[in-house]
PDB file of C-alpha atoms in Angstrom:
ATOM      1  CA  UNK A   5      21.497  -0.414 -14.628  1.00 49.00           C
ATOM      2  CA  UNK A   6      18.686   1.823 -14.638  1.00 55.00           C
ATOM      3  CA  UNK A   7      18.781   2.613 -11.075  1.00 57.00           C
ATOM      4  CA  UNK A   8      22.327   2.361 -10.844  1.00 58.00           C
ATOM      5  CA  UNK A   9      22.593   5.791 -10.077  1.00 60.00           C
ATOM      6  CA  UNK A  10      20.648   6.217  -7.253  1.00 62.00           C
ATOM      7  CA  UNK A  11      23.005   5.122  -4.431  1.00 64.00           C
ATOM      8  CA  UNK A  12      20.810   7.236  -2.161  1.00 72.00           C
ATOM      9  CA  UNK A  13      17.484   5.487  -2.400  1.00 71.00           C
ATOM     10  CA  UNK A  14      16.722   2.307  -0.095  1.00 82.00           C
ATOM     11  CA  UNK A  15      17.420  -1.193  -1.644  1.00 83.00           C
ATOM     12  CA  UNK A  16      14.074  -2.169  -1.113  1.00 86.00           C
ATOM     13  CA  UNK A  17      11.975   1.191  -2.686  1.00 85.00           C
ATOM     14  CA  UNK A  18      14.498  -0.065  -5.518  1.00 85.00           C
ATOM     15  CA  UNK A  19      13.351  -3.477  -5.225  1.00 88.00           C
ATOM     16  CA  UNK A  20       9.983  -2.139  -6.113  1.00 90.00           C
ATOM     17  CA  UNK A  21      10.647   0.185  -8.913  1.00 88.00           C
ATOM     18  CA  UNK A  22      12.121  -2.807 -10.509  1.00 90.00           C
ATOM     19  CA  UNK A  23       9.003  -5.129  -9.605  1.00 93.00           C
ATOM     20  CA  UNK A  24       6.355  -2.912 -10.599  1.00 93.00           C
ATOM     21  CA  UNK A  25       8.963  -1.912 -13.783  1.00 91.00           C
ATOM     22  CA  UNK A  26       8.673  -5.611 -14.833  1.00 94.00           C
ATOM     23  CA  UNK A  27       4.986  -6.415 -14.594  1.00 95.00           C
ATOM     24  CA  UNK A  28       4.060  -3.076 -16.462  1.00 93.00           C
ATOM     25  CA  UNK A  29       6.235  -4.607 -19.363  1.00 93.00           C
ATOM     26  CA  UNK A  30       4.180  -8.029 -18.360  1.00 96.00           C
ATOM     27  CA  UNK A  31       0.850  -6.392 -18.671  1.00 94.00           C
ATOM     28  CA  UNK A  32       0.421  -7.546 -15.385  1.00 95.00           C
ATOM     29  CA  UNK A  33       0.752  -3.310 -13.189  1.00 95.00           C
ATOM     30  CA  UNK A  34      -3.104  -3.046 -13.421  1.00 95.00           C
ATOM     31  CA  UNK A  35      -3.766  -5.956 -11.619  1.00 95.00           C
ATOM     32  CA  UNK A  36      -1.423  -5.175  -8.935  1.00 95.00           C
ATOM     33  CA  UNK A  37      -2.872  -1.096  -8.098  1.00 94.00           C
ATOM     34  CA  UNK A  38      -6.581  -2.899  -8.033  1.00 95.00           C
ATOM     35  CA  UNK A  39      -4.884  -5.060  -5.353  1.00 93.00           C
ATOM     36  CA  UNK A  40      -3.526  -2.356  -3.539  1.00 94.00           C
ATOM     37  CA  UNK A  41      -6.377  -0.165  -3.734  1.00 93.00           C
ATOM     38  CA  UNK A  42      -8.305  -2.879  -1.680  1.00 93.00           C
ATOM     39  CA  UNK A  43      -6.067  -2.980   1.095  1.00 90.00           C
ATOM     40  CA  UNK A  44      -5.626   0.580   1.348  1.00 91.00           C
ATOM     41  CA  UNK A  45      -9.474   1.147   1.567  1.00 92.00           C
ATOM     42  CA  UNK A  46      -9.437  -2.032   3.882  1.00 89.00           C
ATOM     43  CA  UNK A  47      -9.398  -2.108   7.855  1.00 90.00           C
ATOM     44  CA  UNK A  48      -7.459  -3.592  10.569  1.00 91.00           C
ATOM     45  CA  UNK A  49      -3.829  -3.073   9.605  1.00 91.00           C
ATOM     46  CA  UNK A  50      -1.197  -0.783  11.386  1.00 93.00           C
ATOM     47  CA  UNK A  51       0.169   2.456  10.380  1.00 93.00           C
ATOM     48  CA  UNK A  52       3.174   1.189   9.602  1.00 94.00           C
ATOM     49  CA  UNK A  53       1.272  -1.686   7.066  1.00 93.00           C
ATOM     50  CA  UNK A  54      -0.978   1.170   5.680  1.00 92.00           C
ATOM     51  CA  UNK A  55       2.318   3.343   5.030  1.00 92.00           C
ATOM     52  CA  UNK A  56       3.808   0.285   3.359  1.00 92.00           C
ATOM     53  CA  UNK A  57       0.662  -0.174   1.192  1.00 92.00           C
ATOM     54  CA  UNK A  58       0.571   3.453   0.419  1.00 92.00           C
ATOM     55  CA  UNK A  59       4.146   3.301  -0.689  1.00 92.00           C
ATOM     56  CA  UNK A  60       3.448   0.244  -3.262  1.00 93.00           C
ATOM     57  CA  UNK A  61       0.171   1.710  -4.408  1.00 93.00           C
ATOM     58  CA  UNK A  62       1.922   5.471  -5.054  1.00 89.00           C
ATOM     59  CA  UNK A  63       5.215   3.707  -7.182  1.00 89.00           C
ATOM     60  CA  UNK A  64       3.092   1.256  -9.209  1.00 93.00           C
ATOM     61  CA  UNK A  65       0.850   3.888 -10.187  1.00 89.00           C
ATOM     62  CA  UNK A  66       3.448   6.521 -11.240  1.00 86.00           C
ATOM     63  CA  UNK A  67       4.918   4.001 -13.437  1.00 89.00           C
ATOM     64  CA  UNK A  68       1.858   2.849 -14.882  1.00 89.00           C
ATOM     65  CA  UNK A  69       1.416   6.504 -15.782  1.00 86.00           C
ATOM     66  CA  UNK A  70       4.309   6.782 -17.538  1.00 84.00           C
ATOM     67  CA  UNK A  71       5.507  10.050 -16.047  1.00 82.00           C
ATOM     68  CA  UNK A  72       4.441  12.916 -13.531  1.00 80.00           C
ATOM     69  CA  UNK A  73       2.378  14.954 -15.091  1.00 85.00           C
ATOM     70  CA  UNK A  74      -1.044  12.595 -13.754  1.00 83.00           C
ATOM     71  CA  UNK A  75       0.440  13.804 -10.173  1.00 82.00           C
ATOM     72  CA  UNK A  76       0.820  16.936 -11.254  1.00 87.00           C
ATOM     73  CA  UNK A  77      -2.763  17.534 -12.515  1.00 88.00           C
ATOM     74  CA  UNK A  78      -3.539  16.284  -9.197  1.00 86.00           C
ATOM     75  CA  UNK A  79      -1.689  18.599  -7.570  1.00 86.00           C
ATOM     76  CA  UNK A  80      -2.722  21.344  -9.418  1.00 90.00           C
ATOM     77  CA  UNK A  81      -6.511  20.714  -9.134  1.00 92.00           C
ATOM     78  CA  UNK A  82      -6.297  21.070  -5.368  1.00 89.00           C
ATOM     79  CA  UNK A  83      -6.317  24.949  -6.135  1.00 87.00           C
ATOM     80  CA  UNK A  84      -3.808  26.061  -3.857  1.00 90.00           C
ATOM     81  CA  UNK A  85      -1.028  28.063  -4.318  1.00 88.00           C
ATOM     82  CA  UNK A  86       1.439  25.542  -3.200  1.00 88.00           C
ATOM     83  CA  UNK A  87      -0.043  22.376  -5.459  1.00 89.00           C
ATOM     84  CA  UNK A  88      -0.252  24.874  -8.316  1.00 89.00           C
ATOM     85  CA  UNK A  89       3.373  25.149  -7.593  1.00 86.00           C
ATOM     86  CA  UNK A  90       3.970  22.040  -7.429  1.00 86.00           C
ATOM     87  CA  UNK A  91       2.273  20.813 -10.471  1.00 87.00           C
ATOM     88  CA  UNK A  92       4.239  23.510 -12.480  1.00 89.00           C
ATOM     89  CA  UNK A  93       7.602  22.092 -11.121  1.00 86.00           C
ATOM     90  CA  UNK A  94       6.382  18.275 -12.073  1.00 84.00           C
ATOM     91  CA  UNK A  95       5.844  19.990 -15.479  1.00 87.00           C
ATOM     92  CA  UNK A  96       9.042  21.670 -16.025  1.00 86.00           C
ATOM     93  CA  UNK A  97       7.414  25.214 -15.511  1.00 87.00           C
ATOM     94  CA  UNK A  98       9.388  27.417 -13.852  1.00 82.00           C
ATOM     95  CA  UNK A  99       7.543  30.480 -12.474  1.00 80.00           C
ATOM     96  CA  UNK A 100       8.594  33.106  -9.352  1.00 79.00           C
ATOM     97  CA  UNK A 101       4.772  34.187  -8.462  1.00 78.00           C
ATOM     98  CA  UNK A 102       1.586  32.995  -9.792  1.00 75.00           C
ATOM     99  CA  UNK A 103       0.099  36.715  -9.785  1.00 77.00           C
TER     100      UNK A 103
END
């Protein structure tokens, strides 16, 4: 039901929503990102198989966040004036220049 809405996202990125969704209620999320932190910094696997990793590693930690605003710091602490931006959008600020 939760995801019922999104009609437009890939049944499989929904697949994982819901996976990751159900071992943060099991306790179990952390376990998974130290997993997929490993592979990432590991060798030998294809683009594709990094992307995929990548993918897993990026949904499992937003939801073990909670929300965006971790990404947003992150985006803002790159010191640019497009991940300033962006980390003010993530937060709900809206803002026409940042001079």
């Amino acid at each position: 039901q939760l995801f019922s809405a999104a009609d437009h996202v890939d049944k499989s990125t929904l697949d994982l929503y819901l996976k990751y969704a159900q071992q943060r209620e099991a306790g179990t999320l952390q376990e998974q990102i130290a997993r997929l932190s490993k592979r990432l910094a590991g060798k030998g696997f294809t683009e594709k198989q990094h992307n995929s990793f990548l993918q897993r590693f990026t949904i499992a930690r937003l939801l073990l966040a909670g929300s965006d605003a971790p990404v947003a710091i992150e985006a803002m602490l790159q010191k640019t004036e497009a991940g300033m931006h962006v980390g003010l959008v993530l937060l709900g600020v809206r803002v026409r220049t940042l001079e």
